[in-house]
Short mmCIF file of C-alpha atoms in Angstrom, two decimals:
data_model
loop_
_atom_site.label_atom_id
_atom_site.label_comp_id
_atom_site.label_asym_id
_atom_site.label_seq_id
_atom_site.Cartn_x
_atom_site.Cartn_y
_atom_site.Cartn_z
CA MET A 1 -28.70 -100.76 -8.44
CA LYS A 2 -25.22 -99.70 -7.59
CA LYS A 3 -24.70 -97.57 -10.68
CA THR A 4 -28.08 -95.88 -9.96
CA PHE A 5 -27.33 -94.96 -6.44
CA ILE A 6 -24.08 -93.52 -7.86
CA THR A 7 -25.44 -91.70 -10.68
CA SER A 8 -28.26 -90.03 -8.05
CA PHE A 9 -25.47 -89.06 -5.87
CA PHE A 10 -23.80 -87.26 -8.04
CA MET A 11 -26.82 -85.75 -9.76
CA ILE A 12 -27.93 -84.33 -6.28
CA GLY A 13 -24.42 -83.12 -5.15
CA PHE A 14 -24.10 -81.24 -8.67
CA THR A 15 -27.99 -79.83 -7.99
CA VAL A 16 -26.78 -78.85 -4.35
CA ALA A 17 -23.65 -77.36 -5.72
CA GLY A 18 -25.07 -75.27 -8.25
CA PHE A 19 -27.99 -74.01 -5.99
CA SER A 20 -25.60 -72.93 -3.21
CA GLN A 21 -23.92 -70.79 -5.98
CA THR A 22 -27.29 -69.40 -6.93
CA ILE A 23 -27.97 -68.26 -3.45
CA ASN A 24 -24.79 -66.80 -2.88
CA PRO A 25 -23.40 -64.87 -6.19
CA ILE A 26 -21.10 -62.46 -4.17
CA ASN A 27 -17.61 -63.01 -5.11
CA THR A 28 -14.59 -62.10 -3.61
CA ALA A 29 -13.75 -59.05 -5.77
CA LEU A 30 -17.39 -57.82 -4.81
CA MET A 31 -16.98 -58.60 -0.80
CA THR A 32 -13.30 -56.67 -1.17
CA LYS A 33 -14.97 -53.52 -2.99
CA ALA A 34 -17.97 -53.79 -0.09
CA GLN A 35 -15.58 -53.85 2.73
CA VAL A 36 -13.21 -51.16 1.26
CA PHE A 37 -16.48 -48.85 0.49
CA THR A 38 -18.11 -49.72 3.98
CA ASN A 39 -15.06 -48.97 5.81
CA GLU A 40 -14.74 -45.37 4.21
CA VAL A 41 -17.86 -44.47 5.02
CA MET A 42 -17.80 -46.05 8.81
CA LEU A 43 -14.06 -44.68 9.13
CA ASN A 44 -14.34 -42.96 12.71
CA CYS A 45 -16.91 -45.54 14.12
CA HIS A 46 -15.81 -48.05 16.36
CA SER A 47 -19.51 -49.98 16.43
CA SER A 48 -20.42 -53.46 15.74
CA HIS A 49 -20.87 -52.68 12.00
CA SER A 50 -17.30 -51.22 11.54
CA ASN A 51 -16.01 -54.48 11.28
CA ASP A 52 -18.84 -56.80 10.37
CA SER A 53 -18.71 -59.67 7.84
CA MET A 54 -22.38 -59.66 7.65
CA GLN A 55 -22.59 -56.00 7.07
CA PHE A 56 -20.20 -56.44 4.12
CA ILE A 57 -22.28 -59.02 2.75
CA ALA A 58 -25.43 -56.99 3.03
CA ASN A 59 -23.56 -53.81 1.28
CA ALA A 60 -22.18 -56.39 -1.53
CA GLU A 61 -25.63 -57.26 -2.31
CA ILE A 62 -26.46 -53.69 -2.29
CA LEU A 63 -23.55 -52.95 -4.83
CA THR A 64 -24.74 -55.80 -7.21
CA ARG A 65 -27.96 -53.84 -7.54
CA ILE A 66 -26.33 -50.57 -8.37
CA GLU A 67 -25.59 -49.65 -11.97
CA VAL A 68 -23.76 -46.25 -13.58
CA THR A 69 -24.70 -45.49 -16.98
CA THR A 70 -24.78 -42.54 -19.59
CA GLU A 71 -27.86 -41.16 -20.53
CA SER A 72 -28.40 -37.85 -22.29
CA TYR A 73 -30.30 -35.35 -20.34
CA GLN A 74 -34.12 -34.90 -20.95
CA SER A 75 -35.89 -31.90 -19.89
CA ALA A 76 -38.95 -33.96 -18.83
CA GLU A 77 -36.98 -36.23 -16.63
CA THR A 78 -37.80 -36.80 -13.04
CA TYR A 79 -34.38 -38.46 -11.68
CA LYS A 80 -33.35 -36.82 -8.38
CA LEU A 81 -30.13 -35.21 -8.49
CA LEU A 82 -27.17 -36.80 -6.56
CA SER A 83 -26.60 -33.46 -4.79
CA THR A 84 -29.76 -33.44 -3.36
CA VAL A 85 -29.10 -37.16 -1.27
CA ALA A 86 -27.67 -36.52 2.00
CA LEU A 87 -24.07 -37.89 2.67
CA LYS A 88 -23.39 -40.12 5.06
CA ASN A 89 -20.64 -38.50 6.93
CA LYS A 90 -21.54 -39.16 10.39
CA CYS A 91 -18.49 -41.33 11.16
CA ASN A 92 -16.36 -39.95 8.49
CA PRO A 93 -16.89 -36.09 8.22
CA SER A 94 -13.82 -36.01 5.73
CA LEU A 95 -16.39 -37.96 3.40
CA THR A 96 -16.54 -36.01 -0.06
CA ARG A 97 -19.34 -35.47 -2.45
CA ASP A 98 -18.69 -36.86 -6.15
CA GLU A 99 -20.89 -34.39 -8.21
CA LEU A 100 -17.96 -32.32 -9.15
CA ASN A 101 -15.42 -34.94 -9.87
CA PHE A 102 -17.70 -37.84 -10.40
CA ASN A 103 -15.62 -41.14 -11.67
CA PRO A 104 -17.76 -44.48 -12.07
CA SER A 105 -14.90 -46.67 -11.69
CA ASN A 106 -14.28 -45.76 -8.25
CA PHE A 107 -17.88 -44.02 -7.32
CA ASN A 108 -18.74 -45.24 -3.65
CA PRO A 109 -22.93 -45.17 -3.72
CA LEU A 110 -22.37 -46.57 -0.04
CA LYS A 111 -21.57 -43.08 1.08
CA TYR A 112 -25.17 -41.82 -0.02
CA PHE A 113 -28.84 -42.48 1.71
CA LEU A 114 -30.09 -43.59 -1.73
CA ASN A 115 -33.04 -45.75 -1.68
CA TRP A 116 -31.46 -49.18 -1.47
CA TYR A 117 -34.66 -51.21 -1.51
CA PRO A 118 -36.92 -49.62 -4.10
CA GLY A 119 -40.28 -51.40 -5.58
CA THR A 120 -39.14 -50.21 -8.80
CA ILE A 121 -35.88 -49.17 -10.99
CA THR A 122 -34.69 -45.84 -9.13
CA LYS A 123 -32.78 -43.36 -11.15
CA TYR A 124 -30.18 -40.60 -9.91
CA ARG A 125 -28.75 -38.14 -12.16
CA VAL A 126 -25.06 -36.82 -11.15
CA ASP A 127 -25.44 -32.94 -11.48
CA ASN A 128 -24.53 -31.48 -14.72
CA THR A 129 -23.33 -35.00 -16.22
CA ASN A 130 -24.90 -37.68 -18.87
CA TYR A 131 -23.83 -40.15 -15.82
CA VAL A 132 -27.38 -41.74 -14.54
CA ILE A 133 -27.07 -44.04 -10.98
CA ILE A 134 -29.24 -46.93 -11.35
CA VAL A 135 -30.83 -49.02 -8.22
CA HIS A 136 -32.27 -52.08 -9.35
CA PRO A 137 -34.94 -53.47 -6.93
CA LYS A 138 -33.86 -56.59 -4.66
CA LEU A 139 -35.52 -60.08 -6.45
#
């Protein structure tokens, strides 16, 4: 009986531990990136969002659904061009667009009014490049 109880206790413990990791897959590096990107966009705003851990978590979740890939241009493609997406520069007027010097390793998608909650995969073409920004739907 005691052995069964101990076994059950450990099984439940491992299940709960595994489940909690599944629920919150956001790691420290991603949280740091979300914080840096959020702070860049919110630089001069002294609102509740400028240093809000919940905002960082929400933005980290968005970053998990962003993918930058390369794809040759197709004449029939209907991807929206990044240059046509508004820049979130109300709080930080010195934000710059990325079309002329796009670098996927330091691209901050939070600077743009992209559709963060699409029903299907949404793609944006970085003007005059093979780079495509993919926003995956939230599961």
